[in-house]
mmCIF file of C-alpha atoms and ligand atoms in Angstrom:
data_model
loop_
_atom_site.group_PDB
_atom_site.id
_atom_site.type_symbol
_atom_site.label_atom_id
_atom_site.label_comp_id
_atom_site.label_asym_id
_atom_site.label_seq_id
_atom_site.Cartn_x
_atom_site.Cartn_y
_atom_site.Cartn_z
ATOM 1 C CA MET A 1 3.860 -44.307 117.383
ATOM 2 C CA ARG A 2 6.582 -43.050 119.704
ATOM 3 C CA ILE A 3 7.582 -44.805 122.961
ATOM 4 C CA LEU A 4 9.773 -43.675 125.219
ATOM 5 C CA SER A 5 11.777 -46.253 127.335
ATOM 6 C CA VAL A 6 12.948 -45.028 130.703
ATOM 7 C CA VAL A 7 16.382 -47.302 132.110
ATOM 8 C CA GLY A 8 18.631 -46.747 134.575
ATOM 9 C CA ALA A 9 20.080 -49.078 135.984
ATOM 10 C CA ARG A 10 22.813 -52.405 134.458
ATOM 11 C CA PRO A 11 19.680 -55.240 134.403
ATOM 12 C CA GLN A 12 17.615 -52.396 132.425
ATOM 13 C CA PHE A 13 20.051 -52.249 130.004
ATOM 14 C CA VAL A 14 19.863 -55.828 129.716
ATOM 15 C CA LYS A 15 16.460 -55.957 129.053
ATOM 16 C CA LEU A 16 16.163 -52.609 126.867
ATOM 17 C CA ALA A 17 18.571 -54.730 124.464
ATOM 18 C CA PRO A 18 15.706 -57.348 122.771
ATOM 19 C CA ILE A 19 12.896 -53.740 122.994
ATOM 20 C CA ALA A 20 15.382 -51.511 120.768
ATOM 21 C CA GLY A 21 15.526 -54.867 118.222
ATOM 22 C CA ALA A 22 11.977 -55.375 118.683
ATOM 23 C CA MET A 23 10.599 -51.875 117.267
ATOM 24 C CA ALA A 24 12.782 -50.938 115.052
ATOM 25 C CA GLY A 25 11.272 -50.144 111.699
ATOM 26 C CA ARG A 26 7.793 -50.687 113.736
ATOM 27 C CA ALA A 27 8.005 -47.411 115.672
ATOM 28 C CA GLU A 28 9.545 -44.477 117.303
ATOM 29 C CA HIS A 29 11.643 -45.103 119.780
ATOM 30 C CA VAL A 30 12.813 -42.493 122.348
ATOM 31 C CA ILE A 31 16.091 -43.706 125.446
ATOM 32 C CA VAL A 32 16.162 -41.997 127.802
ATOM 33 C CA HIS A 33 19.055 -43.054 130.953
ATOM 34 C CA THR A 34 18.677 -41.557 134.158
ATOM 35 C CA GLY A 35 21.900 -42.108 135.126
ATOM 36 C CA GLN A 36 21.523 -43.631 138.490
ATOM 37 C CA HIS A 37 24.016 -46.544 137.498
ATOM 38 C CA TYR A 38 27.235 -44.181 135.438
ATOM 39 C CA ASP A 39 29.911 -45.899 135.610
ATOM 40 C CA ASP A 40 31.570 -47.118 132.262
ATOM 41 C CA LEU A 41 30.868 -51.359 133.458
ATOM 42 C CA MET A 42 27.519 -50.609 134.984
ATOM 43 C CA SER A 43 26.101 -48.524 132.440
ATOM 44 C CA ASP A 44 28.097 -48.025 128.700
ATOM 45 C CA VAL A 45 30.181 -50.798 128.562
ATOM 46 C CA PHE A 46 25.963 -52.760 127.612
ATOM 47 C CA PHE A 47 25.291 -50.715 125.216
ATOM 48 C CA ARG A 48 27.768 -51.377 123.335
ATOM 49 C CA ASP A 49 27.969 -54.704 123.345
ATOM 50 C CA LEU A 50 24.466 -55.193 122.994
ATOM 51 C CA GLY A 51 24.931 -52.974 119.982
ATOM 52 C CA ILE A 52 22.700 -50.506 121.969
ATOM 53 C CA ALA A 53 21.262 -47.066 120.628
ATOM 54 C CA ALA A 54 22.734 -44.148 122.758
ATOM 55 C CA PRO A 55 20.272 -42.774 124.847
ATOM 56 C CA ASP A 56 18.549 -39.784 123.357
ATOM 57 C CA VAL A 57 18.657 -38.095 126.792
ATOM 58 C CA ASN A 58 20.531 -38.544 129.866
ATOM 59 C CA LEU A 59 19.651 -37.387 132.963
ATOM 60 C CA ALA A 60 22.663 -38.309 134.745
ATOM 61 C CA VAL A 61 21.244 -38.148 138.582
ATOM 62 C CA GLY A 62 23.682 -40.725 140.238
ATOM 63 C CA SER A 63 23.205 -42.694 142.744
ATOM 64 C CA GLY A 64 21.514 -40.813 146.282
ATOM 65 C CA LYS A 65 19.284 -41.848 149.347
ATOM 66 C CA HIS A 66 15.768 -43.100 147.978
ATOM 67 C CA GLY A 67 13.972 -40.117 148.334
ATOM 68 C CA ALA A 68 16.677 -37.606 146.436
ATOM 69 C CA GLN A 69 17.602 -40.264 143.656
ATOM 70 C CA THR A 70 13.864 -40.843 142.759
ATOM 71 C CA GLY A 71 13.038 -37.293 143.891
ATOM 72 C CA ALA A 72 15.977 -36.418 141.524
ATOM 73 C CA MET A 73 14.977 -38.157 138.848
ATOM 74 C CA ILE A 74 11.220 -37.535 138.620
ATOM 75 C CA ALA A 75 11.734 -34.036 138.608
ATOM 76 C CA GLY A 76 14.252 -34.558 135.258
ATOM 77 C CA LEU A 77 11.568 -36.252 133.485
ATOM 78 C CA GLU A 78 8.987 -34.528 133.676
ATOM 79 C CA PRO A 79 10.134 -32.152 130.937
ATOM 80 C CA VAL A 80 11.276 -35.013 128.768
ATOM 81 C CA PHE A 81 7.894 -36.341 128.936
ATOM 82 C CA GLU A 82 6.536 -33.264 128.149
ATOM 83 C CA LYS A 83 8.712 -32.798 125.478
ATOM 84 C CA TYR A 84 8.279 -35.813 123.528
ATOM 85 C CA ALA A 85 4.535 -36.777 124.593
ATOM 86 C CA PRO A 86 5.160 -40.220 123.714
ATOM 87 C CA ASP A 87 2.094 -42.873 122.958
ATOM 88 C CA TRP A 88 3.414 -44.993 125.093
ATOM 89 C CA VAL A 89 6.302 -44.725 128.011
ATOM 90 C CA LEU A 90 8.109 -48.200 129.156
ATOM 91 C CA VAL A 91 9.402 -48.927 132.456
ATOM 92 C CA TYR A 92 11.658 -52.104 133.493
ATOM 93 C CA GLY A 93 12.168 -53.813 135.820
ATOM 94 C CA ASP A 94 11.964 -52.552 139.980
ATOM 95 C CA THR A 95 14.498 -50.119 140.168
ATOM 96 C CA ASN A 96 13.901 -46.487 141.793
ATOM 97 C CA SER A 97 14.156 -45.500 138.104
ATOM 98 C CA THR A 98 11.286 -47.856 137.095
ATOM 99 C CA LEU A 99 9.002 -45.662 140.150
ATOM 100 C CA ALA A 100 10.219 -42.709 138.908
ATOM 101 C CA ALA A 101 8.911 -43.048 135.178
ATOM 102 C CA ALA A 102 5.446 -44.439 136.108
ATOM 103 C CA VAL A 103 4.453 -41.235 138.535
ATOM 104 C CA VAL A 104 5.843 -39.232 136.078
ATOM 105 C CA ALA A 105 3.578 -40.894 133.489
ATOM 106 C CA THR A 106 1.037 -41.037 135.633
ATOM 107 C CA LYS A 107 1.329 -37.802 136.719
ATOM 108 C CA LEU A 108 0.977 -36.265 133.015
ATOM 109 C CA HIS A 109 -1.667 -38.781 131.732
ATOM 110 C CA LEU A 110 0.642 -40.523 129.639
ATOM 111 C CA ARG A 111 -0.217 -44.418 129.036
ATOM 112 C CA VAL A 112 2.420 -46.221 131.142
ATOM 113 C CA ALA A 113 3.290 -49.726 130.363
ATOM 114 C CA HIS A 114 5.581 -51.884 132.874
ATOM 115 C CA LEU A 115 7.705 -54.640 131.463
ATOM 116 C CA GLU A 116 8.547 -57.193 133.887
ATOM 117 C CA ALA A 117 5.394 -56.678 135.912
ATOM 118 C CA GLY A 118 3.712 -58.765 138.521
ATOM 119 C CA LEU A 119 6.819 -60.233 140.289
ATOM 120 C CA ARG A 120 6.541 -60.185 144.003
ATOM 121 C CA SER A 121 9.132 -61.055 146.670
ATOM 122 C CA PHE A 122 6.524 -60.452 149.233
ATOM 123 C CA ASN A 123 9.415 -58.787 151.227
ATOM 124 C CA ARG A 124 8.893 -55.391 151.996
ATOM 125 C CA ARG A 125 12.416 -54.179 153.459
ATOM 126 C CA MET A 126 13.153 -55.101 149.614
ATOM 127 C CA PRO A 127 13.320 -51.487 147.925
ATOM 128 C CA GLU A 128 12.863 -53.171 144.705
ATOM 129 C CA GLU A 129 9.437 -54.902 146.302
ATOM 130 C CA HIS A 130 8.087 -51.320 146.962
ATOM 131 C CA ASN A 131 9.412 -49.566 143.237
ATOM 132 C CA ARG A 132 7.242 -52.794 142.258
ATOM 133 C CA VAL A 133 4.076 -52.554 143.905
ATOM 134 C CA LEU A 134 3.668 -49.404 142.915
ATOM 135 C CA THR A 135 4.646 -49.516 139.600
ATOM 136 C CA ASP A 136 2.287 -52.036 138.905
ATOM 137 C CA HIS A 137 -0.735 -50.637 140.333
ATOM 138 C CA ALA A 138 0.129 -46.663 138.141
ATOM 139 C CA SER A 139 0.640 -48.991 135.129
ATOM 140 C CA ASP A 140 -1.677 -48.966 132.677
ATOM 141 C CA LEU A 141 -0.628 -52.360 130.642
ATOM 142 C CA LEU A 142 1.128 -54.776 132.650
ATOM 143 C CA LEU A 143 3.397 -57.367 130.878
ATOM 144 C CA ALA A 144 3.903 -59.999 132.377
ATOM 145 C CA PRO A 145 7.345 -62.710 132.374
ATOM 146 C CA THR A 146 5.774 -66.038 134.028
ATOM 147 C CA ALA A 147 2.341 -67.404 134.907
ATOM 148 C CA VAL A 148 3.551 -66.918 138.751
ATOM 149 C CA ALA A 149 3.769 -63.375 138.351
ATOM 150 C CA MET A 150 0.587 -63.221 136.154
ATOM 151 C CA GLU A 151 -1.412 -64.900 139.298
ATOM 152 C CA HIS A 152 0.081 -61.676 141.381
ATOM 153 C CA LEU A 153 -1.452 -59.631 139.178
ATOM 154 C CA ALA A 154 -4.684 -60.878 139.373
ATOM 155 C CA HIS A 155 -4.928 -61.306 143.736
ATOM 156 C CA GLU A 156 -4.369 -57.482 142.860
ATOM 157 C CA GLY A 157 -6.878 -56.701 141.214
ATOM 158 C CA LEU A 158 -4.791 -56.071 137.867
ATOM 159 C CA ALA A 159 -5.647 -58.608 134.920
ATOM 160 C CA ASP A 160 -7.957 -56.732 133.062
ATOM 161 C CA ARG A 161 -4.566 -54.589 132.648
ATOM 162 C CA SER A 162 -2.131 -57.670 132.519
ATOM 163 C CA VAL A 163 -0.848 -59.736 129.662
ATOM 164 C CA LEU A 164 1.468 -62.999 129.402
ATOM 165 C CA VAL A 165 3.936 -61.768 127.151
ATOM 166 C CA GLY A 166 6.786 -64.008 127.996
ATOM 167 C CA ASP A 167 10.484 -63.139 130.044
ATOM 168 C CA VAL A 168 12.354 -60.494 127.322
ATOM 169 C CA MET A 169 16.113 -61.864 129.769
ATOM 170 C CA THR A 170 15.510 -65.063 127.886
ATOM 171 C CA ASP A 171 16.021 -63.369 124.328
ATOM 172 C CA VAL A 172 18.669 -62.019 125.295
ATOM 173 C CA LEU A 173 20.728 -64.106 127.413
ATOM 174 C CA TYR A 174 20.221 -67.008 124.066
ATOM 175 C CA SER A 175 20.741 -64.641 122.171
ATOM 176 C CA VAL A 176 24.591 -64.137 123.597
ATOM 177 C CA ARG A 177 24.668 -67.074 123.857
ATOM 178 C CA ASP A 178 24.041 -68.649 120.796
ATOM 179 C CA ARG A 179 27.121 -65.988 119.816
ATOM 180 C CA LEU A 180 29.016 -67.324 122.332
ATOM 181 C CA LEU A 181 29.314 -71.342 121.381
ATOM 182 C CA ALA A 182 29.836 -69.565 117.973
ATOM 183 C CA GLU A 183 33.226 -67.155 119.214
ATOM 184 C CA PRO A 184 34.004 -68.857 122.780
ATOM 185 C CA ARG A 185 36.241 -66.509 124.915
ATOM 186 C CA PRO A 186 38.661 -67.668 127.771
ATOM 187 C CA THR A 187 36.896 -67.394 131.241
ATOM 188 C CA PRO A 188 38.851 -65.007 133.195
ATOM 189 C CA PHE A 189 41.873 -65.182 135.567
ATOM 190 C CA GLY A 190 42.362 -68.696 133.382
ATOM 191 C CA LEU A 191 39.968 -70.547 135.478
ATOM 192 C CA PRO A 192 39.103 -74.378 134.222
ATOM 193 C CA THR A 193 35.901 -74.939 132.810
ATOM 194 C CA ALA A 194 33.247 -76.422 135.741
ATOM 195 C CA GLY A 195 36.377 -75.369 138.091
ATOM 196 C CA TYR A 196 35.470 -72.296 140.037
ATOM 197 C CA TYR A 197 31.860 -70.746 140.822
ATOM 198 C CA VAL A 198 30.870 -67.612 140.361
ATOM 199 C CA ALA A 199 29.480 -64.935 142.851
ATOM 200 C CA THR A 200 27.756 -61.888 143.004
ATOM 201 C CA ILE A 201 26.285 -59.709 146.250
ATOM 202 C CA HIS A 202 24.731 -56.184 146.442
ATOM 203 C CA ARG A 203 22.233 -56.142 147.850
ATOM 204 C CA PRO A 204 21.094 -53.721 151.556
ATOM 205 C CA ASP A 205 20.363 -56.689 153.960
ATOM 206 C CA ASN A 206 24.050 -58.613 152.653
ATOM 207 C CA THR A 207 26.124 -55.797 152.593
ATOM 208 C CA ASP A 208 25.297 -52.764 155.172
ATOM 209 C CA ASP A 209 25.409 -54.860 158.127
ATOM 210 C CA PRO A 210 29.101 -55.903 158.809
ATOM 211 C CA ALA A 211 28.460 -59.054 160.746
ATOM 212 C CA ARG A 212 26.326 -59.987 157.684
ATOM 213 C CA LEU A 213 28.854 -58.987 155.549
ATOM 214 C CA ARG A 214 31.557 -60.629 156.792
ATOM 215 C CA GLY A 215 29.502 -63.879 157.054
ATOM 216 C CA ILE A 216 29.270 -63.979 153.940
ATOM 217 C CA VAL A 217 32.731 -63.499 152.773
ATOM 218 C CA GLU A 218 34.143 -66.200 154.753
ATOM 219 C CA ALA A 219 31.151 -67.981 153.604
ATOM 220 C CA LEU A 220 32.623 -67.348 150.217
ATOM 221 C CA ALA A 221 36.270 -68.253 150.964
ATOM 222 C CA GLY A 222 35.706 -71.440 152.670
ATOM 223 C CA LEU A 223 34.826 -72.840 149.307
ATOM 224 C CA ASP A 224 36.028 -76.096 148.167
ATOM 225 C CA ARG A 225 36.578 -74.515 144.776
ATOM 226 C CA PRO A 226 38.019 -70.985 143.501
ATOM 227 C CA VAL A 227 34.681 -68.583 143.817
ATOM 228 C CA LEU A 228 34.892 -65.686 141.019
ATOM 229 C CA LEU A 229 33.132 -62.751 142.709
ATOM 230 C CA LEU A 230 32.297 -59.930 141.082
ATOM 231 C CA ALA A 231 32.455 -56.749 143.061
ATOM 232 C CA HIS A 232 29.428 -54.666 142.138
ATOM 233 C CA PRO A 233 30.229 -50.593 144.221
ATOM 234 C CA ARG A 234 27.752 -51.257 146.772
ATOM 235 C CA LEU A 235 29.561 -54.425 148.095
ATOM 236 C CA ARG A 236 33.678 -52.954 147.296
ATOM 237 C CA ALA A 237 32.872 -49.702 149.937
ATOM 238 C CA LEU A 238 31.064 -51.264 152.262
ATOM 239 C CA ALA A 239 34.080 -53.686 152.204
ATOM 240 C CA GLU A 240 36.313 -51.149 153.044
ATOM 241 C CA GLN A 241 33.965 -49.507 155.171
ATOM 242 C CA HIS A 242 34.009 -51.685 157.136
ATOM 243 C CA GLY A 243 37.140 -53.694 156.834
ATOM 244 C CA ILE A 244 36.217 -56.757 155.902
ATOM 245 C CA ARG A 245 38.889 -57.954 152.880
ATOM 246 C CA LEU A 246 37.957 -59.240 150.161
ATOM 247 C CA ASP A 247 40.867 -61.066 148.624
ATOM 248 C CA HIS A 248 41.353 -63.937 150.417
ATOM 249 C CA GLY A 249 40.681 -67.997 150.842
ATOM 250 C CA ALA A 250 39.279 -68.496 147.434
ATOM 251 C CA LEU A 251 37.705 -65.899 146.289
ATOM 252 C CA ARG A 252 39.133 -64.390 143.559
ATOM 253 C CA ILE A 253 37.882 -60.582 143.037
ATOM 254 C CA HIS A 254 36.966 -59.122 139.464
ATOM 255 C CA GLU A 255 35.070 -55.807 138.604
ATOM 256 C CA PRO A 256 32.022 -56.349 137.259
ATOM 257 C CA LEU A 257 31.946 -58.151 133.872
ATOM 258 C CA PRO A 258 30.809 -56.469 130.576
ATOM 259 C CA TYR A 259 26.583 -58.934 129.744
ATOM 260 C CA PRO A 260 29.064 -61.356 127.294
ATOM 261 C CA GLU A 261 31.970 -61.992 129.565
ATOM 262 C CA LEU A 262 28.951 -62.623 132.458
ATOM 263 C CA VAL A 263 27.383 -65.019 130.056
ATOM 264 C CA ALA A 264 30.521 -66.878 129.397
ATOM 265 C CA ALA A 265 31.763 -67.200 133.229
ATOM 266 C CA VAL A 266 28.259 -68.138 134.238
ATOM 267 C CA MET A 267 28.165 -70.972 131.538
ATOM 268 C CA HIS A 268 32.046 -72.303 132.107
ATOM 269 C CA SER A 269 31.276 -72.373 136.019
ATOM 270 C CA ALA A 270 30.249 -75.217 138.697
ATOM 271 C CA GLY A 271 27.857 -73.412 140.177
ATOM 272 C CA VAL A 272 26.303 -69.527 140.577
ATOM 273 C CA VAL A 273 26.245 -68.133 144.688
ATOM 274 C CA THR A 274 24.458 -64.917 144.172
ATOM 275 C CA ASP A 275 21.765 -62.598 145.849
ATOM 276 C CA SER A 276 21.224 -60.748 142.001
ATOM 277 C CA GLY A 277 17.526 -61.637 140.959
ATOM 278 C CA GLY A 278 18.696 -61.903 136.886
ATOM 279 C CA LEU A 279 21.676 -63.731 137.363
ATOM 280 C CA GLN A 280 19.339 -66.792 139.379
ATOM 281 C CA LYS A 281 17.664 -66.477 136.064
ATOM 282 C CA GLU A 282 20.009 -66.078 133.775
ATOM 283 C CA ALA A 283 22.064 -69.226 135.682
ATOM 284 C CA PHE A 284 18.733 -71.801 134.933
ATOM 285 C CA LEU A 285 17.963 -71.264 131.296
ATOM 286 C CA LEU A 286 21.667 -71.920 131.270
ATOM 287 C CA ARG A 287 21.600 -74.811 133.483
ATOM 288 C CA VAL A 288 24.429 -74.113 135.795
ATOM 289 C CA PRO A 289 22.823 -74.881 139.692
ATOM 290 C CA THR A 290 22.652 -71.972 141.704
ATOM 291 C CA THR A 291 22.211 -70.541 145.582
ATOM 292 C CA THR A 292 20.594 -67.187 146.198
ATOM 293 C CA ILE A 293 21.691 -65.907 149.873
ATOM 294 C CA ARG A 294 18.288 -64.278 150.164
ATOM 295 C CA PRO A 295 15.438 -65.286 151.851
ATOM 296 C CA GLU A 296 12.537 -66.019 149.434
ATOM 297 C CA THR A 297 12.832 -65.034 145.205
ATOM 298 C CA GLU A 298 11.027 -64.026 142.935
ATOM 299 C CA TRP A 299 11.756 -66.762 140.318
ATOM 300 C CA VAL A 300 9.903 -69.752 142.629
ATOM 301 C CA GLU A 301 10.176 -71.562 138.942
ATOM 302 C CA THR A 302 14.133 -72.217 139.201
ATOM 303 C CA VAL A 303 13.249 -73.384 143.263
ATOM 304 C CA ASP A 304 10.101 -75.594 142.405
ATOM 305 C CA LEU A 305 12.675 -76.845 139.157
ATOM 306 C CA GLY A 306 15.344 -77.981 142.333
ATOM 307 C CA TRP A 307 18.007 -75.190 140.397
ATOM 308 C CA ASN A 308 18.061 -72.547 142.286
ATOM 309 C CA VAL A 309 18.430 -73.226 146.308
ATOM 310 C CA LEU A 310 17.694 -70.587 148.743
ATOM 311 C CA ALA A 311 20.809 -70.819 151.845
ATOM 312 C CA ASN A 312 19.833 -67.067 153.872
ATOM 313 C CA ALA A 313 21.221 -68.190 156.862
ATOM 314 C CA VAL A 314 25.141 -67.805 156.632
ATOM 315 C CA ASP A 315 26.097 -71.597 157.531
ATOM 316 C CA ALA A 316 23.711 -72.873 155.391
ATOM 317 C CA ILE A 317 25.585 -71.434 151.988
ATOM 318 C CA ALA A 318 28.669 -74.155 151.836
ATOM 319 C CA GLY A 319 26.392 -76.933 151.789
ATOM 320 C CA ALA A 320 23.966 -75.153 149.409
ATOM 321 C CA VAL A 321 26.580 -74.427 146.805
ATOM 322 C CA THR A 322 27.960 -78.399 147.136
ATOM 323 C CA ARG A 323 24.925 -80.470 147.037
ATOM 324 C CA PRO A 324 24.271 -82.955 143.977
ATOM 325 C CA SER A 325 23.512 -81.456 140.309
ATOM 326 C CA PRO A 326 20.064 -81.028 140.229
ATOM 327 C CA PRO A 327 17.486 -83.481 137.469
ATOM 328 C CA HIS A 328 17.751 -82.452 133.710
ATOM 329 C CA THR A 329 14.627 -80.560 132.862
ATOM 330 C CA ASP A 330 13.076 -78.892 129.637
ATOM 331 C CA ALA A 331 11.230 -76.784 130.990
ATOM 332 C CA ALA A 332 11.429 -73.413 129.521
ATOM 333 C CA PRO A 333 9.084 -71.362 132.708
ATOM 334 C CA TYR A 334 10.419 -68.054 131.088
ATOM 335 C CA GLY A 335 9.459 -68.023 127.456
ATOM 336 C CA ASP A 336 11.371 -69.354 124.377
ATOM 337 C CA GLY A 337 13.534 -66.224 123.050
ATOM 338 C CA HIS A 338 10.262 -64.077 121.381
ATOM 339 C CA ALA A 339 8.910 -62.663 124.334
ATOM 340 C CA ALA A 340 10.678 -58.394 122.958
ATOM 341 C CA GLN A 341 8.535 -59.179 119.923
ATOM 342 C CA ALA A 342 5.393 -60.002 121.615
ATOM 343 C CA VAL A 343 5.980 -57.337 123.620
ATOM 344 C CA VAL A 344 5.834 -54.815 120.745
ATOM 345 C CA ASN A 345 3.087 -56.531 119.112
ATOM 346 C CA GLU A 346 1.390 -55.672 122.497
ATOM 347 C CA LEU A 347 2.367 -51.853 122.422
ATOM 348 C CA LEU A 348 1.135 -51.021 118.927
ATOM 349 C CA GLY A 349 -2.369 -52.696 119.209
ATOM 350 C CA ALA A 350 -3.244 -51.523 122.163
HETATM 351 C C1 UD1 B 401 20.299 -51.085 141.871
HETATM 352 C C2 UD1 B 401 18.527 -51.296 142.225
HETATM 353 C C3 UD1 B 401 18.610 -52.570 141.721
HETATM 354 C C4 UD1 B 401 19.095 -53.237 141.309
HETATM 355 C C5 UD1 B 401 20.858 -53.291 141.056
HETATM 356 C C6 UD1 B 401 21.439 -54.413 139.642
HETATM 357 C C7 UD1 B 401 17.509 -49.599 142.857
HETATM 358 C C8 UD1 B 401 16.461 -49.008 144.607
HETATM 359 N N1 UD1 B 401 18.048 -50.183 143.225
HETATM 360 O O1 UD1 B 401 20.656 -50.988 142.512
HETATM 361 O O2 UD1 B 401 16.910 -53.553 142.342
HETATM 362 O O3 UD1 B 401 19.350 -55.057 141.036
HETATM 363 O O4 UD1 B 401 20.897 -51.698 140.615
HETATM 364 O O5 UD1 B 401 22.871 -53.470 140.205
HETATM 365 O O6 UD1 B 401 17.101 -48.912 142.061
HETATM 366 N N2 UD1 B 401 27.067 -47.612 142.370
HETATM 367 C C9 UD1 B 401 28.527 -46.768 142.018
HETATM 368 N N3 UD1 B 401 29.411 -46.853 140.111
HETATM 369 C C10 UD1 B 401 27.673 -46.925 139.434
HETATM 370 C C11 UD1 B 401 26.942 -46.553 140.532
HETATM 371 C C12 UD1 B 401 26.271 -47.499 141.848
HETATM 372 O O7 UD1 B 401 29.632 -46.535 141.990
HETATM 373 O O8 UD1 B 401 27.396 -46.706 138.159
HETATM 374 C C13 UD1 B 401 27.081 -47.299 144.232
HETATM 375 C C14 UD1 B 401 27.782 -45.950 144.711
HETATM 376 O O9 UD1 B 401 27.930 -46.066 145.592
HETATM 377 C C15 UD1 B 401 26.135 -46.029 145.087
HETATM 378 C C16 UD1 B 401 25.324 -47.787 145.513
HETATM 379 O O10 UD1 B 401 26.967 -48.272 144.039
HETATM 380 O O11 UD1 B 401 25.237 -44.954 145.855
HETATM 381 C C17 UD1 B 401 24.739 -48.307 145.041
HETATM 382 O O12 UD1 B 401 23.777 -47.569 143.527
HETATM 383 P P1 UD1 B 401 21.949 -47.267 143.221
HETATM 384 O O13 UD1 B 401 22.064 -47.226 141.586
HETATM 385 O O14 UD1 B 401 21.205 -46.861 144.253
HETATM 386 O O15 UD1 B 401 22.138 -49.105 143.861
HETATM 387 P P2 UD1 B 401 22.045 -50.493 143.234
HETATM 388 O O16 UD1 B 401 22.758 -51.030 144.807
HETATM 389 O O17 UD1 B 401 23.350 -50.332 142.511
#
């Protein structure tokens, strides 16, 4: 069987790693990179560090407005799908690359499977929400990471195409964590264990309005410990454009980290402050308290279990970050680290 994976943005490379591993020797796996992310630190480093084969095709689409970027991907993917004629197209998460691949597969009558199906923020301002809803409804097989995701799919009439496989990010996180426990790495800037916070900010709702971005930066700069701010290119560009200084107060600015370094930095931190979906969950799996600068989250289990607090208002951030530690939990809402095998079993059996 031939399975064609389409990836393009940073979080998708992380999810691809355990899938590519589980596919080895069981199916022919074609990897197509749209080129949505293209900087070494946003793309190539993940293939190197996570042992993923170089993509068979890279469309090098690059950045752009939603329509232009997604349209270029659609035009670029069509001949690739025609050439490879895969038994399954596998799409990941909720980026513009996900939606573009789902549209092309549907138009060509190719079966499409959506990994990380059923997540909902119910916030239609988010491009990711459009992408995931449209992709779920276009897909033939919905591979859900959690029981909550299964419920959302059932509410939308998609239960008969849905299967609970667990979360592949748990697979990759646990394997990298175990590697790090065997071979520890130093923390960036030589920051002491539990003596700093890790922060990331990249969502348009937080970066694009200068007053809001300035408020968030000031809240982080005023925290009680050093804040390792891993600056996405969008954050750097918009801060510069709006004349907002990042490097002051508690803030220590750093480029985005390769995945093993990110996991090491989070593992040894006192807490995470973020608007990233993946990082909320990674911090939870490492049992590091998180503050999420968004009005809602798709990963509701992290909030329900007390490890994640939503602080969308700028003046709520400091109080949330410095709250007392949450109670211990053994709950495993994101599976046990064997989701990728379950995904491949579904694709091969279906
Ligand atoms: C995309 C995804 C988002 C995901 C995020 C992870 C969509 C709609 N959004 O958002 O769901 O959480 O990836 O990072 O697909 N840029 C570079 N170098 C790169 C990539 C981007 O400089 O390698 C800059 C460009 O200025 C670009 C901007 O970052 O315009 C935004 O990149 P884009 O891929 O459009 O969206 P992200 O914000 O990264």
